[in-house]
Amino acid sequence: MSNIERETLPASGPTDRRDELHRQHKKKRERGIRKALHYAAIVESSDDAILSKDLDGVILSWNRGAERLFGFTAAEAVGRQVSLIIPEERQDEEPAILDKIRRGEPIRHYETIRQHKNGSLIDISLTISPIRDGRGRIIGASKIARDISELTKARDRQQLLLREMSHRVKNLFALSSSIVGLSARSAHSVAELADSVRERLAALARAHSLTFAHGMVESSGQPATLQSLLRTIVAPFDSPRADGGARISISGVDLPVAGPAVASLALLVHEFATNAAKYGALSADSGTIDVTCSEDGEQVALLWTERGGPRVEPPTGLEGFGGVLSRIAVNKQLGGDIERSWKPEGLAIRLTVPQARLTS
């Protein structure tokens, strides 16, 4: 390049360099502003409550998620103490949280309870992080609060279910032990003992299946009922008559039966049916049984009436399984009463149970 050509080029002096630096700083500021606006949009549109506070617990920012979760608008919350949303009995949590923040310790997934503007309590999970300035000094904290009310309810339901299952399993073991012991008193051989225990445990299993299907699975929505329990237990004994009709008929009121009463009722009804099959109406081809359920004031009455079987006589000698079971199940577990009438045409049993014990 000649000297003449060099002389014709524009000079690049201090002013040009300042302009270039100004343009670079302007672009950097614009990028920073766009980035800040982007982050602000993320915070503002989040479903979670996001807020910030200084080291004295004064709220500095409050997004729409916080407005929805706690009921206070940003104008109502900003500038006030964060204790605004902390229930009275949990006010001591905030000083401990601020102490950790001052030490630079984040708090992750801390489950606690906070208070809505209307006074209602909310189960939440908190994640809290220190906020630092350009020199790395801690100047406040950011909080993300998530509503976990449904999760808490689900966990509570699960714990209730586990406790109920544990209670029922313990009861089943106790009943099974009683069945084995009482069956052994009346059995005359190992085979007879095995058969009687097997049949009684099968009845208990059917009752347990019924309570599980109705009382422990939310999708069912309905408790076990008296008539559904009776039909489930007597079904194996109800073979058709020669004319095609049912041998066991069940009628009357139908009431819900709570879990604790189901096993006791199931064993009682199974014992009624077993004895009918061995010695009563079901041991004859033409025999029938009518089961009628009724309400008598605060009592529920179940009338078991056998017809068409051989003549029955009151038992003699040692008390059998049915007698012992009646005392335990009816008197102690159900708080009821049982009466047997040994009529020439067949056995009649009247079982009465307080409705409150049956349904609660």
mmCIF file of C-alpha atoms in Angstrom:
data_model
loop_
_atom_site.group_PDB
_atom_site.id
_atom_site.type_symbol
_atom_site.label_atom_id
_atom_site.label_comp_id
_atom_site.label_asym_id
_atom_site.label_seq_id
_atom_site.Cartn_x
_atom_site.Cartn_y
_atom_site.Cartn_z
ATOM 1 C CA MET A 1 0.000 0.000 0.000
ATOM 2 C CA SER A 2 1.428 3.415 -1.013
ATOM 3 C CA ASN A 3 1.751 6.389 1.265
ATOM 4 C CA ILE A 4 -0.997 8.169 -0.674
ATOM 5 C CA GLU A 5 -3.415 5.241 -0.090
ATOM 6 C CA ARG A 6 -2.633 5.164 3.609
ATOM 7 C CA GLU A 7 -3.323 8.862 3.910
ATOM 8 C CA THR A 8 -6.796 8.434 2.359
ATOM 9 C CA LEU A 9 -7.944 5.792 5.050
ATOM 10 C CA PRO A 10 -10.088 7.096 7.934
ATOM 11 C CA ALA A 11 -8.226 7.482 11.176
ATOM 12 C CA SER A 12 -9.134 5.241 14.145
ATOM 13 C CA GLY A 13 -8.754 7.433 17.163
ATOM 14 C CA PRO A 14 -9.769 7.347 20.859
ATOM 15 C CA THR A 15 -13.325 8.435 20.043
ATOM 16 C CA ASP A 16 -13.885 5.432 17.786
ATOM 17 C CA ARG A 17 -12.584 3.066 20.462
ATOM 18 C CA ARG A 18 -14.911 4.613 23.053
ATOM 19 C CA ASP A 19 -17.869 4.199 20.705
ATOM 20 C CA GLU A 20 -16.987 0.533 20.168
ATOM 21 C CA LEU A 21 -16.684 -0.084 23.888
ATOM 22 C CA HIS A 22 -20.013 1.673 24.427
ATOM 23 C CA ARG A 23 -21.698 -0.539 21.835
ATOM 24 C CA GLN A 24 -20.224 -3.675 23.471
ATOM 25 C CA HIS A 25 -21.403 -2.606 26.923
ATOM 26 C CA LYS A 26 -24.842 -1.797 25.539
ATOM 27 C CA LYS A 27 -25.141 -5.247 23.929
ATOM 28 C CA LYS A 28 -23.976 -6.862 27.165
ATOM 29 C CA ARG A 29 -26.573 -4.912 29.158
ATOM 30 C CA GLU A 30 -29.288 -5.858 26.699
ATOM 31 C CA ARG A 31 -28.309 -9.522 26.924
ATOM 32 C CA GLY A 32 -28.345 -9.242 30.695
ATOM 33 C CA ILE A 33 -31.769 -7.596 30.644
ATOM 34 C CA ARG A 34 -33.160 -10.247 28.298
ATOM 35 C CA LYS A 35 -31.701 -12.969 30.517
ATOM 36 C CA ALA A 36 -33.173 -11.367 33.641
ATOM 37 C CA LEU A 37 -36.563 -11.002 31.958
ATOM 38 C CA HIS A 38 -36.387 -14.636 30.874
ATOM 39 C CA TYR A 39 -35.641 -15.778 34.412
ATOM 40 C CA ALA A 40 -38.371 -13.476 35.753
ATOM 41 C CA ALA A 41 -40.872 -15.002 33.319
ATOM 42 C CA ILE A 42 -39.894 -18.502 34.448
ATOM 43 C CA VAL A 43 -40.379 -17.552 38.102
ATOM 44 C CA GLU A 44 -43.634 -15.720 37.457
ATOM 45 C CA SER A 45 -45.189 -18.528 35.420
ATOM 46 C CA SER A 46 -44.158 -21.331 37.793
ATOM 47 C CA ASP A 47 -46.937 -23.304 39.487
ATOM 48 C CA ASP A 48 -44.781 -23.447 42.605
ATOM 49 C CA ALA A 49 -44.670 -20.576 45.052
ATOM 50 C CA ILE A 50 -41.336 -18.760 44.641
ATOM 51 C CA LEU A 51 -40.372 -15.908 46.921
ATOM 52 C CA SER A 52 -37.283 -14.231 48.264
ATOM 53 C CA LYS A 53 -36.503 -12.614 51.601
ATOM 54 C CA ASP A 54 -33.649 -10.812 53.264
ATOM 55 C CA LEU A 55 -31.736 -12.049 56.297
ATOM 56 C CA ASP A 56 -34.271 -10.399 58.608
ATOM 57 C CA GLY A 57 -37.090 -12.460 57.099
ATOM 58 C CA VAL A 58 -38.641 -9.553 55.150
ATOM 59 C CA ILE A 59 -40.288 -10.649 51.891
ATOM 60 C CA LEU A 60 -38.633 -9.077 48.833
ATOM 61 C CA SER A 61 -40.416 -10.833 45.964
ATOM 62 C CA TRP A 62 -43.575 -12.917 45.587
ATOM 63 C CA ASN A 63 -44.648 -14.698 42.385
ATOM 64 C CA ARG A 64 -48.104 -15.662 41.139
ATOM 65 C CA GLY A 65 -47.624 -19.197 42.422
ATOM 66 C CA ALA A 66 -47.215 -17.749 45.921
ATOM 67 C CA GLU A 67 -50.375 -15.705 45.421
ATOM 68 C CA ARG A 68 -52.307 -18.849 44.472
ATOM 69 C CA LEU A 69 -50.860 -21.004 47.254
ATOM 70 C CA PHE A 70 -51.059 -18.540 50.155
ATOM 71 C CA GLY A 71 -53.833 -16.172 49.060
ATOM 72 C CA PHE A 72 -51.867 -12.905 49.542
ATOM 73 C CA THR A 73 -51.147 -10.706 46.542
ATOM 74 C CA ALA A 74 -47.598 -9.514 45.924
ATOM 75 C CA ALA A 75 -48.645 -6.027 47.042
ATOM 76 C CA GLU A 76 -49.911 -7.470 50.341
ATOM 77 C CA ALA A 77 -46.880 -9.701 50.976
ATOM 78 C CA VAL A 78 -43.795 -7.789 49.819
ATOM 79 C CA GLY A 79 -42.251 -5.773 52.632
ATOM 80 C CA ARG A 80 -43.821 -7.875 55.384
ATOM 81 C CA GLN A 81 -42.266 -10.579 57.524
ATOM 82 C CA VAL A 82 -42.396 -14.115 56.113
ATOM 83 C CA SER A 83 -43.964 -15.112 59.429
ATOM 84 C CA LEU A 84 -47.128 -13.850 57.729
ATOM 85 C CA ILE A 85 -47.658 -17.373 56.344
ATOM 86 C CA ILE A 86 -46.295 -19.383 59.280
ATOM 87 C CA PRO A 87 -48.800 -20.824 61.794
ATOM 88 C CA GLU A 88 -48.426 -19.672 65.383
ATOM 89 C CA GLU A 89 -47.245 -23.067 66.604
ATOM 90 C CA ARG A 90 -44.451 -23.162 63.981
ATOM 91 C CA GLN A 91 -43.043 -19.651 64.381
ATOM 92 C CA ASP A 92 -39.839 -21.076 65.878
ATOM 93 C CA GLU A 93 -38.978 -22.697 62.519
ATOM 94 C CA GLU A 94 -38.050 -19.408 60.803
ATOM 95 C CA PRO A 95 -35.122 -18.395 63.090
ATOM 96 C CA ALA A 96 -33.612 -21.873 62.648
ATOM 97 C CA ILE A 97 -34.000 -21.603 58.868
ATOM 98 C CA LEU A 98 -32.374 -18.143 58.777
ATOM 99 C CA ASP A 99 -29.451 -19.394 60.903
ATOM 100 C CA LYS A 100 -28.764 -22.111 58.331
ATOM 101 C CA ILE A 101 -29.016 -19.626 55.459
ATOM 102 C CA ARG A 102 -26.519 -17.271 57.147
ATOM 103 C CA ARG A 103 -24.106 -20.205 57.324
ATOM 104 C CA GLY A 104 -24.610 -20.796 53.607
ATOM 105 C CA GLU A 105 -26.473 -24.093 54.116
ATOM 106 C CA PRO A 106 -29.293 -24.850 51.653
ATOM 107 C CA ILE A 107 -32.464 -26.573 52.861
ATOM 108 C CA ARG A 108 -33.944 -29.137 50.505
ATOM 109 C CA HIS A 109 -37.417 -30.722 50.536
ATOM 110 C CA TYR A 110 -38.268 -29.648 54.068
ATOM 111 C CA GLU A 111 -41.850 -30.739 54.754
ATOM 112 C CA THR A 112 -43.813 -28.462 57.006
ATOM 113 C CA ILE A 113 -47.122 -26.604 57.329
ATOM 114 C CA ARG A 114 -47.901 -23.045 56.305
ATOM 115 C CA GLN A 115 -51.033 -20.920 56.585
ATOM 116 C CA HIS A 116 -53.280 -19.470 53.879
ATOM 117 C CA LYS A 117 -54.663 -15.970 54.109
ATOM 118 C CA ASN A 118 -58.055 -17.459 55.047
ATOM 119 C CA GLY A 119 -56.490 -19.311 57.996
ATOM 120 C CA SER A 120 -56.495 -22.797 56.486
ATOM 121 C CA LEU A 121 -53.340 -24.899 56.858
ATOM 122 C CA ILE A 122 -51.365 -26.198 53.880
ATOM 123 C CA ASP A 123 -48.919 -29.102 53.781
ATOM 124 C CA ILE A 124 -45.895 -27.914 51.808
ATOM 125 C CA SER A 125 -42.383 -28.949 50.826
ATOM 126 C CA LEU A 126 -39.789 -26.163 51.044
ATOM 127 C CA THR A 127 -36.480 -25.794 49.212
ATOM 128 C CA ILE A 128 -34.488 -22.774 50.438
ATOM 129 C CA SER A 129 -31.204 -21.495 48.996
ATOM 130 C CA PRO A 130 -28.922 -18.612 50.047
ATOM 131 C CA ILE A 131 -28.783 -15.550 47.755
ATOM 132 C CA ARG A 132 -25.305 -14.042 47.278
ATOM 133 C CA ASP A 133 -24.272 -10.644 45.951
ATOM 134 C CA GLY A 134 -21.518 -9.960 43.423
ATOM 135 C CA ARG A 135 -18.859 -10.352 46.129
ATOM 136 C CA GLY A 136 -20.222 -13.714 47.298
ATOM 137 C CA ARG A 137 -21.755 -12.343 50.485
ATOM 138 C CA ILE A 138 -25.066 -13.900 51.599
ATOM 139 C CA ILE A 139 -27.759 -11.229 51.500
ATOM 140 C CA GLY A 140 -30.962 -13.270 51.628
ATOM 141 C CA ALA A 141 -32.713 -16.469 50.616
ATOM 142 C CA SER A 142 -34.925 -17.782 47.851
ATOM 143 C CA LYS A 143 -37.756 -20.156 48.699
ATOM 144 C CA ILE A 144 -39.638 -22.607 46.539
ATOM 145 C CA ALA A 145 -42.796 -23.943 48.211
ATOM 146 C CA ARG A 146 -44.812 -26.785 46.733
ATOM 147 C CA ASP A 147 -48.264 -27.871 47.893
ATOM 148 C CA ILE A 148 -48.068 -31.530 48.990
ATOM 149 C CA SER A 149 -51.514 -31.746 50.588
ATOM 150 C CA GLU A 150 -52.652 -34.558 48.271
ATOM 151 C CA LEU A 151 -49.386 -36.436 48.769
ATOM 152 C CA THR A 152 -49.778 -36.124 52.540
ATOM 153 C CA LYS A 153 -53.352 -37.411 52.360
ATOM 154 C CA ALA A 154 -52.221 -40.334 50.202
ATOM 155 C CA ARG A 155 -49.495 -41.188 52.711
ATOM 156 C CA ASP A 156 -51.979 -40.967 55.581
ATOM 157 C CA ARG A 157 -54.347 -43.297 53.721
ATOM 158 C CA GLN A 158 -51.488 -45.701 53.091
ATOM 159 C CA GLN A 159 -50.522 -45.705 56.771
ATOM 160 C CA LEU A 160 -54.147 -46.266 57.764
ATOM 161 C CA LEU A 161 -54.357 -49.132 55.290
ATOM 162 C CA LEU A 162 -51.173 -50.704 56.642
ATOM 163 C CA ARG A 163 -52.405 -50.403 60.236
ATOM 164 C CA GLU A 164 -55.754 -51.917 59.242
ATOM 165 C CA MET A 165 -54.024 -54.765 57.427
ATOM 166 C CA SER A 166 -51.753 -55.397 60.408
ATOM 167 C CA HIS A 167 -54.750 -55.410 62.756
ATOM 168 C CA ARG A 168 -56.684 -57.814 60.546
ATOM 169 C CA VAL A 169 -53.742 -60.161 60.055
ATOM 170 C CA LYS A 170 -53.256 -60.349 63.829
ATOM 171 C CA ASN A 171 -56.961 -61.070 64.270
ATOM 172 C CA LEU A 172 -56.834 -63.762 61.596
ATOM 173 C CA PHE A 173 -53.913 -65.477 63.326
ATOM 174 C CA ALA A 174 -55.761 -65.346 66.642
ATOM 175 C CA LEU A 175 -58.935 -66.753 65.069
ATOM 176 C CA SER A 176 -56.962 -69.439 63.262
ATOM 177 C CA SER A 177 -55.350 -70.493 66.517
ATOM 178 C CA SER A 178 -58.776 -70.660 68.181
ATOM 179 C CA ILE A 179 -60.177 -72.686 65.291
ATOM 180 C CA VAL A 180 -57.401 -75.276 65.586
ATOM 181 C CA GLY A 181 -57.717 -75.528 69.361
ATOM 182 C CA LEU A 182 -61.516 -75.733 69.440
ATOM 183 C CA SER A 183 -61.684 -78.166 66.512
ATOM 184 C CA ALA A 184 -59.275 -80.484 68.289
ATOM 185 C CA ARG A 185 -61.690 -80.756 71.234
ATOM 186 C CA SER A 186 -64.450 -82.316 69.132
ATOM 187 C CA ALA A 187 -62.477 -84.190 66.460
ATOM 188 C CA HIS A 188 -62.244 -87.994 66.773
ATOM 189 C CA SER A 189 -59.372 -88.467 64.342
ATOM 190 C CA VAL A 190 -56.565 -86.585 62.670
ATOM 191 C CA ALA A 191 -58.451 -86.694 59.374
ATOM 192 C CA GLU A 192 -61.579 -85.245 60.952
ATOM 193 C CA LEU A 193 -59.520 -82.513 62.611
ATOM 194 C CA ALA A 194 -57.837 -81.671 59.314
ATOM 195 C CA ASP A 195 -61.168 -81.519 57.472
ATOM 196 C CA SER A 196 -62.894 -79.346 60.064
ATOM 197 C CA VAL A 197 -59.963 -76.932 60.318
ATOM 198 C CA ARG A 198 -59.696 -76.732 56.524
ATOM 199 C CA GLU A 199 -63.405 -75.945 56.128
ATOM 200 C CA ARG A 200 -63.419 -73.323 58.854
ATOM 201 C CA LEU A 201 -60.297 -71.636 57.532
ATOM 202 C CA ALA A 202 -61.869 -71.601 54.058
ATOM 203 C CA ALA A 203 -64.911 -69.802 55.475
ATOM 204 C CA LEU A 204 -62.608 -67.328 57.183
ATOM 205 C CA ALA A 205 -60.757 -66.812 53.896
ATOM 206 C CA ARG A 206 -64.001 -66.095 52.039
ATOM 207 C CA ALA A 207 -64.996 -63.561 54.675
ATOM 208 C CA HIS A 208 -61.564 -61.966 54.504
ATOM 209 C CA SER A 209 -61.794 -61.713 50.715
ATOM 210 C CA LEU A 210 -65.153 -60.020 51.082
ATOM 211 C CA THR A 211 -63.856 -57.444 53.566
ATOM 212 C CA PHE A 212 -60.798 -56.767 51.403
ATOM 213 C CA ALA A 213 -62.913 -56.223 48.314
ATOM 214 C CA HIS A 214 -65.375 -53.926 50.080
ATOM 215 C CA GLY A 215 -63.599 -52.358 52.993
ATOM 216 C CA MET A 216 -59.985 -51.843 51.990
ATOM 217 C CA VAL A 217 -59.988 -50.943 48.299
ATOM 218 C CA GLU A 218 -60.977 -47.356 47.582
ATOM 219 C CA SER A 219 -62.374 -48.075 44.135
ATOM 220 C CA SER A 220 -65.109 -50.214 45.624
ATOM 221 C CA GLY A 221 -66.728 -47.356 47.489
ATOM 222 C CA GLN A 222 -69.149 -49.668 49.355
ATOM 223 C CA PRO A 223 -68.676 -51.619 52.590
ATOM 224 C CA ALA A 224 -69.485 -55.296 52.951
ATOM 225 C CA THR A 225 -73.173 -55.829 53.671
ATOM 226 C CA LEU A 226 -74.964 -58.324 55.851
ATOM 227 C CA GLN A 227 -76.676 -60.125 52.974
ATOM 228 C CA SER A 228 -73.542 -60.230 50.785
ATOM 229 C CA LEU A 229 -71.659 -61.769 53.721
ATOM 230 C CA LEU A 230 -74.384 -64.380 54.318
ATOM 231 C CA ARG A 231 -74.540 -65.340 50.638
ATOM 232 C CA THR A 232 -70.749 -65.626 50.420
ATOM 233 C CA ILE A 233 -70.509 -67.954 53.419
ATOM 234 C CA VAL A 234 -73.494 -70.236 52.645
ATOM 235 C CA ALA A 235 -72.811 -70.467 48.891
ATOM 236 C CA PRO A 236 -70.832 -73.759 49.142
ATOM 237 C CA PHE A 237 -73.751 -75.387 51.011
ATOM 238 C CA ASP A 238 -76.557 -74.175 48.741
ATOM 239 C CA SER A 239 -77.021 -76.983 46.221
ATOM 240 C CA PRO A 240 -80.301 -76.837 44.178
ATOM 241 C CA ARG A 241 -83.315 -78.862 45.304
ATOM 242 C CA ALA A 242 -84.801 -81.562 43.095
ATOM 243 C CA ASP A 243 -87.364 -79.031 41.829
ATOM 244 C CA GLY A 244 -84.585 -76.577 40.985
ATOM 245 C CA GLY A 245 -85.300 -74.136 43.781
ATOM 246 C CA ALA A 246 -82.725 -72.765 46.198
ATOM 247 C CA ARG A 247 -82.289 -74.532 49.490
ATOM 248 C CA ILE A 248 -81.163 -71.435 51.344
ATOM 249 C CA SER A 249 -83.111 -68.173 51.018
ATOM 250 C CA ILE A 250 -81.926 -64.854 52.437
ATOM 251 C CA SER A 251 -84.267 -61.888 52.855
ATOM 252 C CA GLY A 252 -84.953 -58.779 54.898
ATOM 253 C CA VAL A 253 -82.917 -55.650 55.570
ATOM 254 C CA ASP A 254 -79.409 -55.280 54.230
ATOM 255 C CA LEU A 255 -77.004 -53.236 56.339
ATOM 256 C CA PRO A 256 -73.300 -52.442 56.067
ATOM 257 C CA VAL A 257 -70.994 -54.621 58.137
ATOM 258 C CA ALA A 258 -67.686 -53.177 59.344
ATOM 259 C CA GLY A 259 -64.458 -55.153 59.146
ATOM 260 C CA PRO A 260 -64.193 -56.173 62.843
ATOM 261 C CA ALA A 261 -67.639 -57.827 62.778
ATOM 262 C CA VAL A 262 -67.215 -59.665 59.474
ATOM 263 C CA ALA A 263 -64.915 -62.472 60.632
ATOM 264 C CA SER A 264 -67.028 -63.247 63.709
ATOM 265 C CA LEU A 265 -70.258 -63.336 61.707
ATOM 266 C CA ALA A 266 -68.640 -65.415 58.990
ATOM 267 C CA LEU A 267 -67.483 -68.101 61.416
ATOM 268 C CA LEU A 268 -70.880 -68.181 63.141
ATOM 269 C CA VAL A 269 -72.847 -68.543 59.902
ATOM 270 C CA HIS A 270 -70.389 -71.133 58.607
ATOM 271 C CA GLU A 271 -70.926 -73.126 61.800
ATOM 272 C CA PHE A 272 -74.716 -72.874 61.407
ATOM 273 C CA ALA A 273 -74.460 -74.152 57.815
ATOM 274 C CA THR A 274 -71.985 -76.912 58.684
ATOM 275 C CA ASN A 275 -74.227 -78.263 61.419
ATOM 276 C CA ALA A 276 -77.228 -78.052 59.096
ATOM 277 C CA ALA A 277 -75.338 -80.074 56.484
ATOM 278 C CA LYS A 278 -74.296 -82.710 59.039
ATOM 279 C CA TYR A 279 -77.350 -83.020 61.244
ATOM 280 C CA GLY A 280 -80.060 -80.578 60.148
ATOM 281 C CA ALA A 281 -82.084 -79.439 57.144
ATOM 282 C CA LEU A 282 -79.278 -79.654 54.597
ATOM 283 C CA SER A 283 -78.643 -83.304 55.427
ATOM 284 C CA ALA A 284 -81.996 -84.162 53.765
ATOM 285 C CA ASP A 285 -82.757 -83.727 50.063
ATOM 286 C CA SER A 286 -85.893 -81.699 50.751
ATOM 287 C CA GLY A 287 -84.524 -79.576 53.587
ATOM 288 C CA THR A 288 -84.485 -75.783 53.358
ATOM 289 C CA ILE A 289 -83.205 -72.861 55.400
ATOM 290 C CA ASP A 290 -84.741 -69.382 55.607
ATOM 291 C CA VAL A 291 -82.490 -66.575 56.817
ATOM 292 C CA THR A 292 -84.317 -63.351 57.662
ATOM 293 C CA CYS A 293 -82.586 -60.120 58.669
ATOM 294 C CA SER A 294 -84.477 -57.399 60.492
ATOM 295 C CA GLU A 295 -84.012 -54.292 62.618
ATOM 296 C CA ASP A 296 -85.386 -54.319 66.138
ATOM 297 C CA GLY A 297 -84.781 -50.875 67.619
ATOM 298 C CA GLU A 298 -81.030 -50.506 68.014
ATOM 299 C CA GLN A 299 -80.555 -54.240 67.482
ATOM 300 C CA VAL A 300 -80.105 -56.192 64.258
ATOM 301 C CA ALA A 301 -81.745 -59.618 64.359
ATOM 302 C CA LEU A 302 -80.843 -62.594 62.180
ATOM 303 C CA LEU A 303 -83.340 -65.482 62.252
ATOM 304 C CA TRP A 304 -82.046 -68.819 60.921
ATOM 305 C CA THR A 305 -84.939 -71.278 60.411
ATOM 306 C CA GLU A 306 -84.454 -74.864 59.223
ATOM 307 C CA ARG A 307 -87.253 -77.042 57.797
ATOM 308 C CA GLY A 308 -87.576 -80.443 56.181
ATOM 309 C CA GLY A 309 -84.645 -82.124 57.848
ATOM 310 C CA PRO A 310 -84.462 -84.927 60.424
ATOM 311 C CA ARG A 311 -85.761 -84.347 63.899
ATOM 312 C CA VAL A 312 -83.159 -82.451 65.929
ATOM 313 C CA GLU A 313 -82.357 -82.749 69.602
ATOM 314 C CA PRO A 314 -80.387 -80.459 71.906
ATOM 315 C CA PRO A 315 -76.730 -81.570 72.155
ATOM 316 C CA THR A 316 -75.585 -83.409 75.239
ATOM 317 C CA GLY A 317 -72.175 -83.862 76.810
ATOM 318 C CA LEU A 318 -69.235 -81.513 76.425
ATOM 319 C CA GLU A 319 -69.742 -78.133 74.791
ATOM 320 C CA GLY A 320 -68.794 -78.338 71.146
ATOM 321 C CA PHE A 321 -67.091 -75.904 68.803
ATOM 322 C CA GLY A 322 -70.349 -74.087 68.021
ATOM 323 C CA GLY A 323 -71.129 -73.465 71.670
ATOM 324 C CA VAL A 324 -67.684 -72.141 72.465
ATOM 325 C CA LEU A 325 -67.652 -70.039 69.297
ATOM 326 C CA SER A 326 -71.033 -68.565 70.195
ATOM 327 C CA ARG A 327 -69.804 -67.443 73.585
ATOM 328 C CA ILE A 328 -66.635 -65.889 72.159
ATOM 329 C CA ALA A 329 -67.973 -64.383 68.931
ATOM 330 C CA VAL A 330 -71.456 -63.338 69.989
ATOM 331 C CA ASN A 331 -71.017 -62.296 73.587
ATOM 332 C CA LYS A 332 -67.463 -60.954 73.642
ATOM 333 C CA GLN A 333 -66.707 -59.810 70.104
ATOM 334 C CA LEU A 334 -70.137 -58.690 68.885
ATOM 335 C CA GLY A 335 -71.717 -57.842 72.225
ATOM 336 C CA GLY A 336 -74.887 -59.657 71.167
ATOM 337 C CA ASP A 337 -77.036 -62.601 72.166
ATOM 338 C CA ILE A 338 -77.973 -65.950 70.604
ATOM 339 C CA GLU A 339 -80.974 -68.217 71.231
ATOM 340 C CA ARG A 340 -81.556 -71.714 69.844
ATOM 341 C CA SER A 341 -84.944 -73.439 69.648
ATOM 342 C CA TRP A 342 -84.875 -77.189 69.012
ATOM 343 C CA LYS A 343 -88.253 -77.569 67.314
ATOM 344 C CA PRO A 344 -89.582 -80.819 65.809
ATOM 345 C CA GLU A 345 -89.625 -79.308 62.320
ATOM 346 C CA GLY A 346 -86.072 -78.031 62.629
ATOM 347 C CA LEU A 347 -83.623 -75.832 64.443
ATOM 348 C CA ALA A 348 -84.346 -72.108 64.791
ATOM 349 C CA ILE A 349 -81.566 -69.693 65.756
ATOM 350 C CA ARG A 350 -82.091 -66.032 66.655
ATOM 351 C CA LEU A 351 -78.942 -63.934 66.681
ATOM 352 C CA THR A 352 -79.162 -60.300 67.830
ATOM 353 C CA VAL A 353 -76.298 -57.813 67.575
ATOM 354 C CA PRO A 354 -76.222 -54.099 68.457
ATOM 355 C CA GLN A 355 -76.331 -52.181 65.191
ATOM 356 C CA ALA A 356 -73.508 -49.946 66.387
ATOM 357 C CA ARG A 357 -71.220 -52.979 66.811
ATOM 358 C CA LEU A 358 -72.190 -54.303 63.425
ATOM 359 C CA THR A 359 -71.543 -51.150 61.432
ATOM 360 C CA SER A 360 -68.637 -49.460 63.236
#
